[in-house]
Coordinates of C-alpha atoms in Angstrom, one line a residue:
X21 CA 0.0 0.0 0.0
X22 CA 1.3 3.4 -1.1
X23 CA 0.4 6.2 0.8
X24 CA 0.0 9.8 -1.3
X25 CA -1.1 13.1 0.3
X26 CA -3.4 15.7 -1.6
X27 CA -3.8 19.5 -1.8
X28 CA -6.7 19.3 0.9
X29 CA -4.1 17.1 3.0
X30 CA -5.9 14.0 2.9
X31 CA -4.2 10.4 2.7
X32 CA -4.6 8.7 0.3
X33 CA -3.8 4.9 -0.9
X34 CA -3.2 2.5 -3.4
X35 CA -3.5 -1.3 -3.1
X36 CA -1.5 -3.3 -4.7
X37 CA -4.2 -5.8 -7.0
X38 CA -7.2 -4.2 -6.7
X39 CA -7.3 -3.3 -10.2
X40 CA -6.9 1.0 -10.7
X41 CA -5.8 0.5 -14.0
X42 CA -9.4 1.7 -16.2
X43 CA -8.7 -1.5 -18.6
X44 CA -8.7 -4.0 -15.6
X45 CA -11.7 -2.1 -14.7
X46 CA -13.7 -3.0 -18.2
X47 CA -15.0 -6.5 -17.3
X48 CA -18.1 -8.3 -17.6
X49 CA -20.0 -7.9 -14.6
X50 CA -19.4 -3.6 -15.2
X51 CA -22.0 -1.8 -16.7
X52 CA -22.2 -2.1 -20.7
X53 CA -21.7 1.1 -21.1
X54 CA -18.3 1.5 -19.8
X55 CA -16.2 0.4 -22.2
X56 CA -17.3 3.2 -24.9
X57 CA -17.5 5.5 -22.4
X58 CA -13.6 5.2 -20.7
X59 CA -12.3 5.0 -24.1
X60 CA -13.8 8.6 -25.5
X61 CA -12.0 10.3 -21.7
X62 CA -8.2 11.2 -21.2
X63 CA -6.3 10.3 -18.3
X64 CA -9.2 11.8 -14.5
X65 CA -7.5 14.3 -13.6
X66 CA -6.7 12.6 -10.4
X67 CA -3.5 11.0 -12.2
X68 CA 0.1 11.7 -10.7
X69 CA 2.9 11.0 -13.0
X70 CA 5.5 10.1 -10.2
X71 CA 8.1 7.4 -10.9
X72 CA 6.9 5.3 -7.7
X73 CA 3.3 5.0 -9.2
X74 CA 2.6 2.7 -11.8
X75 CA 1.2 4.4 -15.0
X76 CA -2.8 4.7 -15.5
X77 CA -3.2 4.5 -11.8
X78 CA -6.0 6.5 -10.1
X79 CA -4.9 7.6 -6.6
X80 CA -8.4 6.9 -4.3
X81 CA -9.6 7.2 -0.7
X82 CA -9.4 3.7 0.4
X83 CA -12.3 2.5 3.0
X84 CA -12.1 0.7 5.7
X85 CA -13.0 -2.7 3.5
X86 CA -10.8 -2.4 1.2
X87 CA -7.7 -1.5 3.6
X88 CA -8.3 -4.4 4.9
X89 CA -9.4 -3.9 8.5
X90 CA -11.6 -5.9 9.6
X91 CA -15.0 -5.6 12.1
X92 CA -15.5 -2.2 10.1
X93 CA -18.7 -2.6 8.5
X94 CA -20.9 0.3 7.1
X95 CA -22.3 1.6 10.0
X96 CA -24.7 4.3 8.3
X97 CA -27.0 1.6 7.3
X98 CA -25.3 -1.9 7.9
X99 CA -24.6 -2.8 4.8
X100 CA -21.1 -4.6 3.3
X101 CA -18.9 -4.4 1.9
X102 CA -18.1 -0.8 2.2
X103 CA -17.3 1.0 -1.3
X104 CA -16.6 4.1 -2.6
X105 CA -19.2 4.2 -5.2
X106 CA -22.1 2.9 -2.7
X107 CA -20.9 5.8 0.4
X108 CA -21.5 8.6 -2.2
X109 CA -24.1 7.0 -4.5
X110 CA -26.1 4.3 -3.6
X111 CA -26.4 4.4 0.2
X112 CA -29.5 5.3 2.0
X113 CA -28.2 8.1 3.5
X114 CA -26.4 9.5 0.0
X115 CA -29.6 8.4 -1.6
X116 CA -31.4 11.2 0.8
X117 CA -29.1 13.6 0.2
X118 CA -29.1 13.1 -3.5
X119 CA -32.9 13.8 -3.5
X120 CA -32.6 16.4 -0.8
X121 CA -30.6 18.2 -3.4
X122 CA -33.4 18.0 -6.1
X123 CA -30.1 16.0 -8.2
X124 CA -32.1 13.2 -10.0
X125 CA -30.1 10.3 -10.3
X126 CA -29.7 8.5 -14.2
X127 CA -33.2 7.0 -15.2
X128 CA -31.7 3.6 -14.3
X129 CA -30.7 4.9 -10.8
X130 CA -26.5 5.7 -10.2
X131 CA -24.3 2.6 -11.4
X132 CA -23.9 0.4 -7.8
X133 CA -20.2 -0.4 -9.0
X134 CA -18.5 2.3 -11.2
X135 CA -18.0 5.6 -9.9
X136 CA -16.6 6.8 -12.9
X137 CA -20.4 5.9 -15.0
X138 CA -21.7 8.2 -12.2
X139 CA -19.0 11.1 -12.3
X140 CA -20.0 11.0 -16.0
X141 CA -23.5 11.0 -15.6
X142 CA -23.2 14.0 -13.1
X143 CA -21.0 16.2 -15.3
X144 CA -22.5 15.6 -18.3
X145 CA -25.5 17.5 -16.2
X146 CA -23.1 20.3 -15.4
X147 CA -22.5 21.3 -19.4
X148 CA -26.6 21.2 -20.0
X149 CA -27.5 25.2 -20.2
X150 CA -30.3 25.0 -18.2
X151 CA -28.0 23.0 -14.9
X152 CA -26.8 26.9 -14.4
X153 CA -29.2 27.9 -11.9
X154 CA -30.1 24.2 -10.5
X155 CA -28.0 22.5 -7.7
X156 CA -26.2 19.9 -9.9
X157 CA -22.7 22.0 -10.0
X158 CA -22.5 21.7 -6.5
X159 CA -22.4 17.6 -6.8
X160 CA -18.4 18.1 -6.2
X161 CA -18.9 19.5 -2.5
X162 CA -22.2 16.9 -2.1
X163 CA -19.3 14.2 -2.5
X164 CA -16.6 15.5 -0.5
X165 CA -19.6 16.4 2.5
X166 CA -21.0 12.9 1.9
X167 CA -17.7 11.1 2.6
X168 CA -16.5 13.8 5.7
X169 CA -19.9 12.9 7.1
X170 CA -19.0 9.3 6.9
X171 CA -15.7 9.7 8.7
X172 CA -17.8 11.7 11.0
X173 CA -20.0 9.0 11.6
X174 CA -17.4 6.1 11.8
X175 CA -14.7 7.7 14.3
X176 CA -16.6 10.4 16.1
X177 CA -20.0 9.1 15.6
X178 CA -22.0 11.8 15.1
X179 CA -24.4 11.4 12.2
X180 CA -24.7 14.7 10.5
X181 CA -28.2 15.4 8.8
X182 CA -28.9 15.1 5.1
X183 CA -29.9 18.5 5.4
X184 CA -27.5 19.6 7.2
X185 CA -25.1 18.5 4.3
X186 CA -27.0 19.9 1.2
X187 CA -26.8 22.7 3.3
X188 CA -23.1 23.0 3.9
X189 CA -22.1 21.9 0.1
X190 CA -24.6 24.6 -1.3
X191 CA -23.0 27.3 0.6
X192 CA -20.1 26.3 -0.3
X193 CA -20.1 25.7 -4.3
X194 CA -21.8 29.6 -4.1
X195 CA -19.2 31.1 -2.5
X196 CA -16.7 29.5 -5.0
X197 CA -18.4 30.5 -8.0
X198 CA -19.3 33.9 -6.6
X199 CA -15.6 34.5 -6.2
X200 CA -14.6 32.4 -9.2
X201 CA -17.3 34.5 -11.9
X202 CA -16.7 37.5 -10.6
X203 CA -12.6 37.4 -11.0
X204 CA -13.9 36.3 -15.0
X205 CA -16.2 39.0 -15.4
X206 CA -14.2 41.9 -13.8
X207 CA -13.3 42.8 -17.2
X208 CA -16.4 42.9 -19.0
X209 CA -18.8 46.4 -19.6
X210 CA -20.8 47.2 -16.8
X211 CA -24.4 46.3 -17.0
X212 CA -27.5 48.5 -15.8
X213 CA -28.6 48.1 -12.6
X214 CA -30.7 45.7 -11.7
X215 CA -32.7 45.6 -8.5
X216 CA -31.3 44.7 -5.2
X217 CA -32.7 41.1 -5.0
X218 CA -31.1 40.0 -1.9
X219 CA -32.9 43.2 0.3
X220 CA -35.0 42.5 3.3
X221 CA -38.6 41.0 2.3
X222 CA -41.7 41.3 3.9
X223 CA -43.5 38.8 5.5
X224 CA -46.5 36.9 4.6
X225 CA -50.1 38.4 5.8
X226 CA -50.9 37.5 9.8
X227 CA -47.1 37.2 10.6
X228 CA -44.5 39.0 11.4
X229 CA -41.2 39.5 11.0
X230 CA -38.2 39.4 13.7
X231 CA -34.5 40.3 12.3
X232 CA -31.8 39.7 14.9
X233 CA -28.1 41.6 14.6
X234 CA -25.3 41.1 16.8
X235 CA -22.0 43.0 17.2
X236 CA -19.1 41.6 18.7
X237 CA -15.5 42.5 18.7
X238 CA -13.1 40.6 20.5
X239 CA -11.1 43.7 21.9
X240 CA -14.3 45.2 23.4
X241 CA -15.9 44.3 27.0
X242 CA -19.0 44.9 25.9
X243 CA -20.9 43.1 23.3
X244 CA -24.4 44.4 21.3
X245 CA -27.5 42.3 20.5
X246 CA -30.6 43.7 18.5
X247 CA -33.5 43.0 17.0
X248 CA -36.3 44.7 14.9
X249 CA -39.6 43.2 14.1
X250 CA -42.0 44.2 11.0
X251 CA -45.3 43.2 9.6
X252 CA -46.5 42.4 6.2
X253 CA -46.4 45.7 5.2
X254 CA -43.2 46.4 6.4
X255 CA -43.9 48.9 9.1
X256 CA -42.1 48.4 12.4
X257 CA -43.5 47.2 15.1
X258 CA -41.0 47.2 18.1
X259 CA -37.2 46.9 18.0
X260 CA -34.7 46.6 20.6
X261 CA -31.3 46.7 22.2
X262 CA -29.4 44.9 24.3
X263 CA -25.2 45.3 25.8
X264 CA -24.4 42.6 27.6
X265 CA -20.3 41.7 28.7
X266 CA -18.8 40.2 25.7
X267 CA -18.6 36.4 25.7
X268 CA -15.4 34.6 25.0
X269 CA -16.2 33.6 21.2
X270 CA -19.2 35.4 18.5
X271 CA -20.5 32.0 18.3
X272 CA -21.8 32.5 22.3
X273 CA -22.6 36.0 21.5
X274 CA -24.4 35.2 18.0
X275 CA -26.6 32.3 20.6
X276 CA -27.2 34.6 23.2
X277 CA -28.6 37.2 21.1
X278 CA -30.7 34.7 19.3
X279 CA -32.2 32.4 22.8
X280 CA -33.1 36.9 24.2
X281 CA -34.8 37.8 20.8
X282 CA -36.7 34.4 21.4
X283 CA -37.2 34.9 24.9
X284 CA -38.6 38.7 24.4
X285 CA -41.0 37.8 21.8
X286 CA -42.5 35.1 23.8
X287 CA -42.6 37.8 27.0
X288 CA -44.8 39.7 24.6
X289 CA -47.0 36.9 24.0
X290 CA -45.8 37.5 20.1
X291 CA -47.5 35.0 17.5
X292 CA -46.2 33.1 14.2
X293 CA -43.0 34.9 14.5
X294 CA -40.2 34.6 11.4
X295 CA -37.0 35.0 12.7
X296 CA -34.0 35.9 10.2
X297 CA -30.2 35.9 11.3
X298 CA -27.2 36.5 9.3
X299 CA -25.3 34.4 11.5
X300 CA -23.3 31.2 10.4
X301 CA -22.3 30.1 13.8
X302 CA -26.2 29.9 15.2
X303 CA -26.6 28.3 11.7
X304 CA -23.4 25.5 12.6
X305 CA -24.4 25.4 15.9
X306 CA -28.4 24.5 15.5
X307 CA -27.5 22.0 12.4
X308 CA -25.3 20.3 14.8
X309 CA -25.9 20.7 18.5
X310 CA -23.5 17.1 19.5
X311 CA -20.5 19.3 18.1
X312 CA -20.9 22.1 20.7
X313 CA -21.8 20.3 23.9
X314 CA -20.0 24.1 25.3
X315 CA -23.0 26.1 24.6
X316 CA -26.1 23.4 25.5
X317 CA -26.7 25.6 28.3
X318 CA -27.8 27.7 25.7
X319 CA -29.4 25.2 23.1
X320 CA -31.4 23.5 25.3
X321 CA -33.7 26.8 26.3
X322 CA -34.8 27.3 22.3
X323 CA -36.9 23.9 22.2
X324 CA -39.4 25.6 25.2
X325 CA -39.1 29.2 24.2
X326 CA -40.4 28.4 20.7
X327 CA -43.5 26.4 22.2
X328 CA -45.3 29.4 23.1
X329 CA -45.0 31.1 19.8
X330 CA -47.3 29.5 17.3
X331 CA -46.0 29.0 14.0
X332 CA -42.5 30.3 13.8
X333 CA -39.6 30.0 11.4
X334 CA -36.0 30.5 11.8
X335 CA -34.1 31.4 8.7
X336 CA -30.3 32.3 8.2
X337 CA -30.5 35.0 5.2
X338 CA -27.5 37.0 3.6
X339 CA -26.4 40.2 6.1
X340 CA -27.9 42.4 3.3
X341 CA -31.4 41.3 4.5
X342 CA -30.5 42.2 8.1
X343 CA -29.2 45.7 7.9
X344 CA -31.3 47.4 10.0
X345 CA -30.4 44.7 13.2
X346 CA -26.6 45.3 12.6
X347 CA -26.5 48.9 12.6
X348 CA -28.8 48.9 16.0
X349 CA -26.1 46.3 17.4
X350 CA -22.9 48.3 16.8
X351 CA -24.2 51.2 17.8
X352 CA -23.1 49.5 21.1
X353 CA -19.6 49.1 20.0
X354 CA -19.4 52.2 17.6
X355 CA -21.2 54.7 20.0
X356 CA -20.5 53.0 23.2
X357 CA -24.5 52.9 23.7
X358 CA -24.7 50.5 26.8
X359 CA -28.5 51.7 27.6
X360 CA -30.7 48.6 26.8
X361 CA -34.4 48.7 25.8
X362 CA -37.6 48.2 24.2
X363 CA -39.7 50.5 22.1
X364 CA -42.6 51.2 19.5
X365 CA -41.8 51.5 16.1
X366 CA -38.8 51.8 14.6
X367 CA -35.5 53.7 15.1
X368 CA -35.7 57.1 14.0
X369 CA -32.0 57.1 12.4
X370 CA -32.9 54.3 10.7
X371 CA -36.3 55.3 8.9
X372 CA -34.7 56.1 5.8
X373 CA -33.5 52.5 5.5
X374 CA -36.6 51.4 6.8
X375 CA -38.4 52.8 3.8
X376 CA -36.2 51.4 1.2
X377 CA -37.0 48.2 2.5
X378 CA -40.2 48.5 2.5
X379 CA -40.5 48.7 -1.3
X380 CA -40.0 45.9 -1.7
X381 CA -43.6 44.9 -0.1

């Protein structure tokens, strides 16, 4: 077994036998399909030419079953033996998140033995026109999220949700295309305007909408915590804010805002309440509570707060929906306003943006 080490610093390992080379790989159990189909590709592009690596050979995550260690059996659903194609395709749990995803799988369902009939299939779906604005270019991050949530599973068992890890890949494949198109198109003529599309929106009629901001810097004592809520018309209804001693980490501070907004809109007996942060650590942290056993003094309040509030919702939105709460938050840290309260209406320095927002009714 040779042992290589990639750009994301993972090991990786080759046994000796087991057949990398693609023409071993073209027998006839394999689907029909793969012998037209591996000789139309050039070398993956997973292919190191080093002198201690035989030619043609693919350098792949080795599971526990194939590394030969033995009482590991699957233990997200209890099947063997444990392969690479059936952790990321044809698992129960992969099948979930698949679908979760809205990726349809080949008519025929993914290939139960050749990854590379799969990796086909999926980017194939990548170079359709109309795959631009669906989910299927994020199928790289589904993979690697599928496979970390096994590890997950098998040496710290914790079983990560399948939406939890739609979630996570998502995010992630956005953010690299976001940075990745906008380097390409930095050269291109400016376009008109278009419409701010990622503003604050209203609510639907007979709720109401809570926005919670938090401002924490780790060189301040103090630490600010706001939130604003608005009807279906957009008009404000109360807002408030809060300066409490700044906790050790914004992940404590981002919770702590979250459990008071909770806890002051069930004081005032508030009804099916949509609640929007900008925060990714109250995001991490509600996704998966068994990875911050710290803060389930905190958790563990939510679950009872949230009874008393009807129908509620709990979204995490871009920060450019949740002005309004930020700039209330630092005013704590900006202006060193340490007076906390709750009032009627909106903030008066704030109408303006108020307003805008409201447009958009």
């Amino acid at each position: 077994m040779e042992r290589q080490v990639t750009i994301h610093g993972t090991r990786m390992c080759r046994i000796s036998g087991w057949g990398h080379r693609l023409g071993k790989r073209t027998t006839d159990n394999l689907d029909p399909l793969h012998s037209p189909l591996n000789a139309s590709f050039e070398k993956p592009k997973g292919y190191l030419n080093q002198p201690n690596i035989e030619p043609d050979a693919i350098i792949c995550g080795c599971t526990t079953g194939t590394a030969g260690i033995v009482g590991l059996a699957i233990v997200a659903c209890g099947q063997a033996p444990e392969t690479i194609c059936h952790v990321l395709f044809t698992c129960p749990t992969a099948t979930e998140v698949w679908r979760s995803a809205h990726i349809q799988p080949p008519p025929a369902g993914f290939s139960q033995n050749s990854v590379f009939l799969n990796l086909h299939f999926l980017v194939v779906c990548t170079k359709r026109t109309q795959s631009q604005q669906s989910n299927i270019r994020a199928f790289p991050w589904i993979m690697w999220n599928l496979w970390k949530n096994r590890n997950a599973l098998v040496f710290e068992r914790c079983r990560i949700t399948a939406t939890s890890c739609v979630s996570k890949s998502l995010e992630e494949s956005d953010i690299w295309y976001a940075v990745n198109e906008d380097h390409q198109k930095g050269n291109l003529p400016l376009e008109p305007t278009a419409p701010l599309q990622d503003s604050w929106k209203a609510p639907p009629l007979r709720y109401i909408k809570c926005n919670v901001g938090t401002a924490w810097n780790e060189s301040s004592m103090m630490c600010g915590a706001s939130w604003i809520t608005r009807d279906a018309q957009g008009v404000p209804l109360h807002h408030s804010r809060r300066a409490f001693p700044s906790p050790v980490s914004k992940r404590e501070a981002d919770l702590q805002a979250l459990l008071c907004t909770i806890e002051a809109m069930d004081n005032m007996k508030q009804m099916n309440v949509i609640f929007e942060t900008s925060s990714v650590e109250v995001r991490d942290v509600l996704l998966n509570v068994c990875h911050f056993p710290k803060l389930k003094y905190l958790t563990d309040h939510l679950p009872r707060l949230l009874q008393g509030l009807g129908d509620w919702f709990l979204n995490h939105v871009f920060s450019s929906k949740n002005n309004v709460a930020f700039a209330i938050a630092e005013s704590v840290i900006n202006h060193h306003l340490s007076q906390s309260y709750v009032a009627l209406g909106g903030h008066r320095w704030l109408a303006q943006t108020v307003q805008m927002e409201s447009r958009s009714v």
